[in-house]
CSV table of N, CA, C and O and ligand atoms in Angstrom, one decimal:
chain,number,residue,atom,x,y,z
A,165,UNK,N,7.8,-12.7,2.2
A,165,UNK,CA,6.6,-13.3,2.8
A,165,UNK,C,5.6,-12.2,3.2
A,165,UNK,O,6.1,-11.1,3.4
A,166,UNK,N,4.2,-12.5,3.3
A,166,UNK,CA,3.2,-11.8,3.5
A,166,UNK,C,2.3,-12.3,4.4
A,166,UNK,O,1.9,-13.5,4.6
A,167,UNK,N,1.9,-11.2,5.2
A,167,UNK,CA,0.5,-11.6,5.9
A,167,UNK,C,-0.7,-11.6,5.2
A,167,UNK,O,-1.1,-10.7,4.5
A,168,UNK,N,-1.6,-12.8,5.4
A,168,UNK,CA,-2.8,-12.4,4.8
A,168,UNK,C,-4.3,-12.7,5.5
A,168,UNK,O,-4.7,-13.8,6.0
A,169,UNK,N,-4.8,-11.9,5.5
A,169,UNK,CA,-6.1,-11.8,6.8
A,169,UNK,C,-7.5,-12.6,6.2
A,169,UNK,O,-8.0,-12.0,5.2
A,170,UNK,N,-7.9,-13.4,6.5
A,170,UNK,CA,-9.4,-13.6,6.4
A,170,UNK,C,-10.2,-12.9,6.9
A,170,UNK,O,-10.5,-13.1,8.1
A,171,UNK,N,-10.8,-11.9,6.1
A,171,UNK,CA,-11.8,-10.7,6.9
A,171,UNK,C,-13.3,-11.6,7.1
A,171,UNK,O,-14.2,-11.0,7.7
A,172,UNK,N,-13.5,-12.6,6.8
A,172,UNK,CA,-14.6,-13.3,7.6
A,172,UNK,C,-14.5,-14.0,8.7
A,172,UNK,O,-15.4,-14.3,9.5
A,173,UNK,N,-13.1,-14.2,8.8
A,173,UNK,CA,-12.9,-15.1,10.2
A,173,UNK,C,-12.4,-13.8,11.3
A,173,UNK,O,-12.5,-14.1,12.5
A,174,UNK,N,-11.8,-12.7,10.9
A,174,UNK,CA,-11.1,-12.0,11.9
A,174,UNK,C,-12.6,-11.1,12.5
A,174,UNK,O,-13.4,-10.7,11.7
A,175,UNK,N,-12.6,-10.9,13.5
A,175,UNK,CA,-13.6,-10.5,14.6
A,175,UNK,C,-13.2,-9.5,15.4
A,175,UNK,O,-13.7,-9.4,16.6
A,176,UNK,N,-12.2,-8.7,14.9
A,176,UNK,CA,-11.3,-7.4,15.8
A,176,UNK,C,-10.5,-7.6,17.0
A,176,UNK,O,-10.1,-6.6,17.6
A,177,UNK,N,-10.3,-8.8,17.5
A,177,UNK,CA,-10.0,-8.8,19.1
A,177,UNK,C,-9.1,-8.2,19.8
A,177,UNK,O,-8.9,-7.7,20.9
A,178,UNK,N,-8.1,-8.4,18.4
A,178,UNK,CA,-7.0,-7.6,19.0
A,178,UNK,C,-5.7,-8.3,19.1
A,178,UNK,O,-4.7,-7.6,18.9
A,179,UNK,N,-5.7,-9.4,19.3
A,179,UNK,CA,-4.5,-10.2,20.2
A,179,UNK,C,-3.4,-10.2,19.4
A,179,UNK,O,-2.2,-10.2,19.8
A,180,UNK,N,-3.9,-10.1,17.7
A,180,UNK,CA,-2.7,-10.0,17.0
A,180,UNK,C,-1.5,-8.9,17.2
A,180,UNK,O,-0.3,-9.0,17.2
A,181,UNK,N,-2.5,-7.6,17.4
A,181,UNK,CA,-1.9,-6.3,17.9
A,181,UNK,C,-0.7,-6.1,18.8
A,181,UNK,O,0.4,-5.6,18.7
A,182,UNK,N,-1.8,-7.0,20.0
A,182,UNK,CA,-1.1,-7.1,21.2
A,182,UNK,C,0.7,-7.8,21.4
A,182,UNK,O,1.6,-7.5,22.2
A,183,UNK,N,0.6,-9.0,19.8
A,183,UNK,CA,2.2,-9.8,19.8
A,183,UNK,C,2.5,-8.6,18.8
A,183,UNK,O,3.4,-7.8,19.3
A,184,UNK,N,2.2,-8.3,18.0
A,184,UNK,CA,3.1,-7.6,17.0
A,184,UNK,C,2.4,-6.0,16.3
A,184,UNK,O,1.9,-5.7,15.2
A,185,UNK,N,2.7,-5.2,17.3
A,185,UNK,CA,1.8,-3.9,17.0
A,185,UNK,C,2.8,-3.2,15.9
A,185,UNK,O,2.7,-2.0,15.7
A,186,UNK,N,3.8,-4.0,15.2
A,186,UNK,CA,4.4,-3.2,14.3
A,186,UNK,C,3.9,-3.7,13.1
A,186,UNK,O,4.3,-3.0,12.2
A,187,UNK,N,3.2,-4.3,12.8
A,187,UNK,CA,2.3,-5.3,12.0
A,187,UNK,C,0.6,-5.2,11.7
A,187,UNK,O,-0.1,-5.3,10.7
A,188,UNK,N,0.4,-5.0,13.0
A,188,UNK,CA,-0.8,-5.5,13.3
A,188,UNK,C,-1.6,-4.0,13.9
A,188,UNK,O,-0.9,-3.3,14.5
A,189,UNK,N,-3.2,-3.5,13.6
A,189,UNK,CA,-3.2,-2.2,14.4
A,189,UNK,C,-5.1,-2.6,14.4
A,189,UNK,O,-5.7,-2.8,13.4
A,190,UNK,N,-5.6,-2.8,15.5
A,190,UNK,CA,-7.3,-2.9,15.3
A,190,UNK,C,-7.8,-1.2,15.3
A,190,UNK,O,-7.2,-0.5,16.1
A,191,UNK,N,-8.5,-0.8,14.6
A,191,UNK,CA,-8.8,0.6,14.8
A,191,UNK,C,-10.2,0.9,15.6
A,191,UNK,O,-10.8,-0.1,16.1
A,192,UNK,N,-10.6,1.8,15.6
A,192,UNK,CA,-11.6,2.1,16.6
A,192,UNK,C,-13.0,1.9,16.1
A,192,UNK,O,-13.9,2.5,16.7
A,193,UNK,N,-13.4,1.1,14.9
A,193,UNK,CA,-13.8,0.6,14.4
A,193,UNK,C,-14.4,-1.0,14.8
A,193,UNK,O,-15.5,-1.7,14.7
A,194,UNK,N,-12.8,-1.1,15.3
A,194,UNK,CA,-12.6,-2.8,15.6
A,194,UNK,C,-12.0,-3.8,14.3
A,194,UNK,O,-12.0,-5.0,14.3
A,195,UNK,N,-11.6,-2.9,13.3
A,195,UNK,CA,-11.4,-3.5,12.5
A,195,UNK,C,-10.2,-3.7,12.2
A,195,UNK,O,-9.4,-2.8,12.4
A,196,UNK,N,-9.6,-5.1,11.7
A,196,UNK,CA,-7.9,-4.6,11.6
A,196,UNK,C,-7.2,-4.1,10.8
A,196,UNK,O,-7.6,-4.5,9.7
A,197,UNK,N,-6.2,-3.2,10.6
A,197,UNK,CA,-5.5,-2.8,9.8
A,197,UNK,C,-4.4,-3.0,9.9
A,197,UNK,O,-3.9,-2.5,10.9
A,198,UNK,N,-3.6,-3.8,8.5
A,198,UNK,CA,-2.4,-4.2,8.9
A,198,UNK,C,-1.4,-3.0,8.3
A,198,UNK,O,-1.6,-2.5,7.3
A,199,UNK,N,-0.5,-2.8,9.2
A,199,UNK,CA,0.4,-1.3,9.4
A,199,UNK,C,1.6,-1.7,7.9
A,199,UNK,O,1.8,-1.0,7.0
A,200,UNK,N,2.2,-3.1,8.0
A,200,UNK,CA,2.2,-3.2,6.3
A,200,UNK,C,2.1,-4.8,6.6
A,200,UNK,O,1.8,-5.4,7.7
A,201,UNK,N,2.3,-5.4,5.3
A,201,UNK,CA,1.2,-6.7,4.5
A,201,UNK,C,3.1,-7.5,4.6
A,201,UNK,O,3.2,-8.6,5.2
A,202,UNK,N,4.1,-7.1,4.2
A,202,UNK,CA,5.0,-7.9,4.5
A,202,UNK,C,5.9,-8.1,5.5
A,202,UNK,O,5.6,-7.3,6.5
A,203,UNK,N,7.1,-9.0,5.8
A,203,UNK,CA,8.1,-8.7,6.7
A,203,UNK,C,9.5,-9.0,6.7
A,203,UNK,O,9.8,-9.4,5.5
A,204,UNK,N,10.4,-9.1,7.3
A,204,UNK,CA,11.4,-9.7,6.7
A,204,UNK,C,11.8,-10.7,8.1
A,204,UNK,O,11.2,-10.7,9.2
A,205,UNK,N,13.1,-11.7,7.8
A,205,UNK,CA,13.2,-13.0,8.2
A,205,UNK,C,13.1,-12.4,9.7
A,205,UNK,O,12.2,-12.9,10.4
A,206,UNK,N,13.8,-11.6,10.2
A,206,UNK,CA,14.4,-10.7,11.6
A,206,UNK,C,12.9,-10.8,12.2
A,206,UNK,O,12.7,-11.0,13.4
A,207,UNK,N,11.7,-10.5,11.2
A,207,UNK,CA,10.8,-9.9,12.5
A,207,UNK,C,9.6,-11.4,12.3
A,207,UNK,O,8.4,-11.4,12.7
A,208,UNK,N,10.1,-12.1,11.8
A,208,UNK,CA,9.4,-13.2,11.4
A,208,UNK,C,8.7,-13.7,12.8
A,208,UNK,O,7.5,-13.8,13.1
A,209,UNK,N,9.8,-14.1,13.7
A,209,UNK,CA,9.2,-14.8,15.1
A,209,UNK,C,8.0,-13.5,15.7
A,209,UNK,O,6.9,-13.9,16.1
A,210,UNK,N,8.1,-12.4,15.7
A,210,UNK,CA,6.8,-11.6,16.0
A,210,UNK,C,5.3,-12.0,15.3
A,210,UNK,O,4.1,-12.0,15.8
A,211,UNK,N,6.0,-12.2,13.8
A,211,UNK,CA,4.7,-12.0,13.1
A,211,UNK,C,3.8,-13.8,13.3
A,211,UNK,O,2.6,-14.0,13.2
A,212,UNK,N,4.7,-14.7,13.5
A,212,UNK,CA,4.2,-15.9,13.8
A,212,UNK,C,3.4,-15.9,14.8
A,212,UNK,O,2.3,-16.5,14.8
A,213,UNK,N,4.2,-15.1,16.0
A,213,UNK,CA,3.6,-15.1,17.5
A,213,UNK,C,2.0,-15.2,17.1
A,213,UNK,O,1.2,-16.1,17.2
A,214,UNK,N,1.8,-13.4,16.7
A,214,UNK,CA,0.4,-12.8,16.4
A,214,UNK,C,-0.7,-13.9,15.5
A,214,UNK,O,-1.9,-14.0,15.8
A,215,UNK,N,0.1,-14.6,14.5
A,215,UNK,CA,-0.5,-15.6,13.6
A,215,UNK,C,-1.4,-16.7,14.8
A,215,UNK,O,-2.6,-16.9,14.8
A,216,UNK,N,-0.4,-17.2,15.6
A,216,UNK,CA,-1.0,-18.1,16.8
A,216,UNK,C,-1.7,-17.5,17.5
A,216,UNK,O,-2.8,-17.9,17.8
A,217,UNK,N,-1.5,-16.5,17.9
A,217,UNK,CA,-2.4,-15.6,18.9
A,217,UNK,C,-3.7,-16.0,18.7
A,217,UNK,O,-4.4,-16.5,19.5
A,218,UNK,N,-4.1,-15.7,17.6
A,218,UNK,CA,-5.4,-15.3,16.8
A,218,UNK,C,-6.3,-16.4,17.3
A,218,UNK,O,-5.7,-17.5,17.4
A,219,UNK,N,-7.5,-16.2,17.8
A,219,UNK,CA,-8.1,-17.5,18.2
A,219,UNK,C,-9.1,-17.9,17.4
A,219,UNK,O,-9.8,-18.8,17.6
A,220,UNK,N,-9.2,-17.0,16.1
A,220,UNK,CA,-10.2,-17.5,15.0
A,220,UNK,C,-9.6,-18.2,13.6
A,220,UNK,O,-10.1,-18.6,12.6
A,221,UNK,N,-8.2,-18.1,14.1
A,221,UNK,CA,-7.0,-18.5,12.7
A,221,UNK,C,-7.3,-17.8,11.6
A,221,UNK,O,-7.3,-18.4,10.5
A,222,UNK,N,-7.8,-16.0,11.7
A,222,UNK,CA,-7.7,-15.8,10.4
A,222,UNK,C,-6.6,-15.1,9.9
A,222,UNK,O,-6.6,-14.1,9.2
A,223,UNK,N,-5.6,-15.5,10.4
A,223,UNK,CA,-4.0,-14.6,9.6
A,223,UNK,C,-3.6,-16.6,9.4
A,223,UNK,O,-3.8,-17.6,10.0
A,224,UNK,N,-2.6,-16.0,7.7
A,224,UNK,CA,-1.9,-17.3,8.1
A,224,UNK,C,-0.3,-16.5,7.0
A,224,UNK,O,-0.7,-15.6,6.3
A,225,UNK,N,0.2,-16.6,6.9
A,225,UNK,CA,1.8,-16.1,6.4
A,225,UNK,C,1.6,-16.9,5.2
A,225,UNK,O,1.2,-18.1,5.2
A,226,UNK,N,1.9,-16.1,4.1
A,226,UNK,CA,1.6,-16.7,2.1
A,226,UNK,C,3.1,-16.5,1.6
A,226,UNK,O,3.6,-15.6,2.3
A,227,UNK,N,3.7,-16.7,1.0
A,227,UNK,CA,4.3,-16.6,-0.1
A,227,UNK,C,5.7,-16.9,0.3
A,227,UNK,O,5.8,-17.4,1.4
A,228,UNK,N,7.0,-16.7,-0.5
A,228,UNK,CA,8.6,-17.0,-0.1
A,228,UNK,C,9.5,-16.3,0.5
A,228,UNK,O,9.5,-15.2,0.0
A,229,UNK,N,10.5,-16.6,1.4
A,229,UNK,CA,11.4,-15.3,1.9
A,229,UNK,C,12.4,-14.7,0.1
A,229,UNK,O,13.1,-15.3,-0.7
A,230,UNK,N,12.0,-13.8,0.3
A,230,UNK,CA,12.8,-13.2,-1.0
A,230,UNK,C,14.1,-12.4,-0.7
A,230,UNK,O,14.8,-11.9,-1.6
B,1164,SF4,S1,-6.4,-11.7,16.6
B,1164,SF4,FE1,-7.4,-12.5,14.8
B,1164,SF4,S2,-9.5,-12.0,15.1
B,1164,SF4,FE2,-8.3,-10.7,16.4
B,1164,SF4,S3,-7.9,-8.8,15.2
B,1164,SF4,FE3,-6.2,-10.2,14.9
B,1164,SF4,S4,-6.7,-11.3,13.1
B,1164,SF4,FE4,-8.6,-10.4,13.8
């Protein structure tokens, strides 16, 4: 499975960072950069957290556990 960012809806805030900074990194820019794009089943509940976090809904998790 993958994260995938809507760079029109995401607005830097951060909060994703804040649930999952193994994932998730805003840089000094304000911009986010994700530290990597997949995850595995174990770190799933983090990367959901950050998914809800988001108050603009632009992360949403794509594709199959493989
Ligand atoms: S919480 Fe949402 S708006 Fe904020 S940096 Fe993360 S993806 Fe972007």
């Amino acid at each position: 499975m993958k994260i995938d960012v809507d760079r029109t809806k995401c607005v830097g805030l951060g909060l994703c960072e804040a649930a999952d900074p193994e994932h998730f990194e805003v840089n000094d820019d304000g911009k986010l950069m994700l530290v990597r794009d997949s995850f595995t089943e174990d770190e799933r509940r983090a990367v959901e957290e950050a998914v809800r976090s988001c108050p603009t809904a632009a992360l949403r998790i794509v594709g199959a556990l493989s």
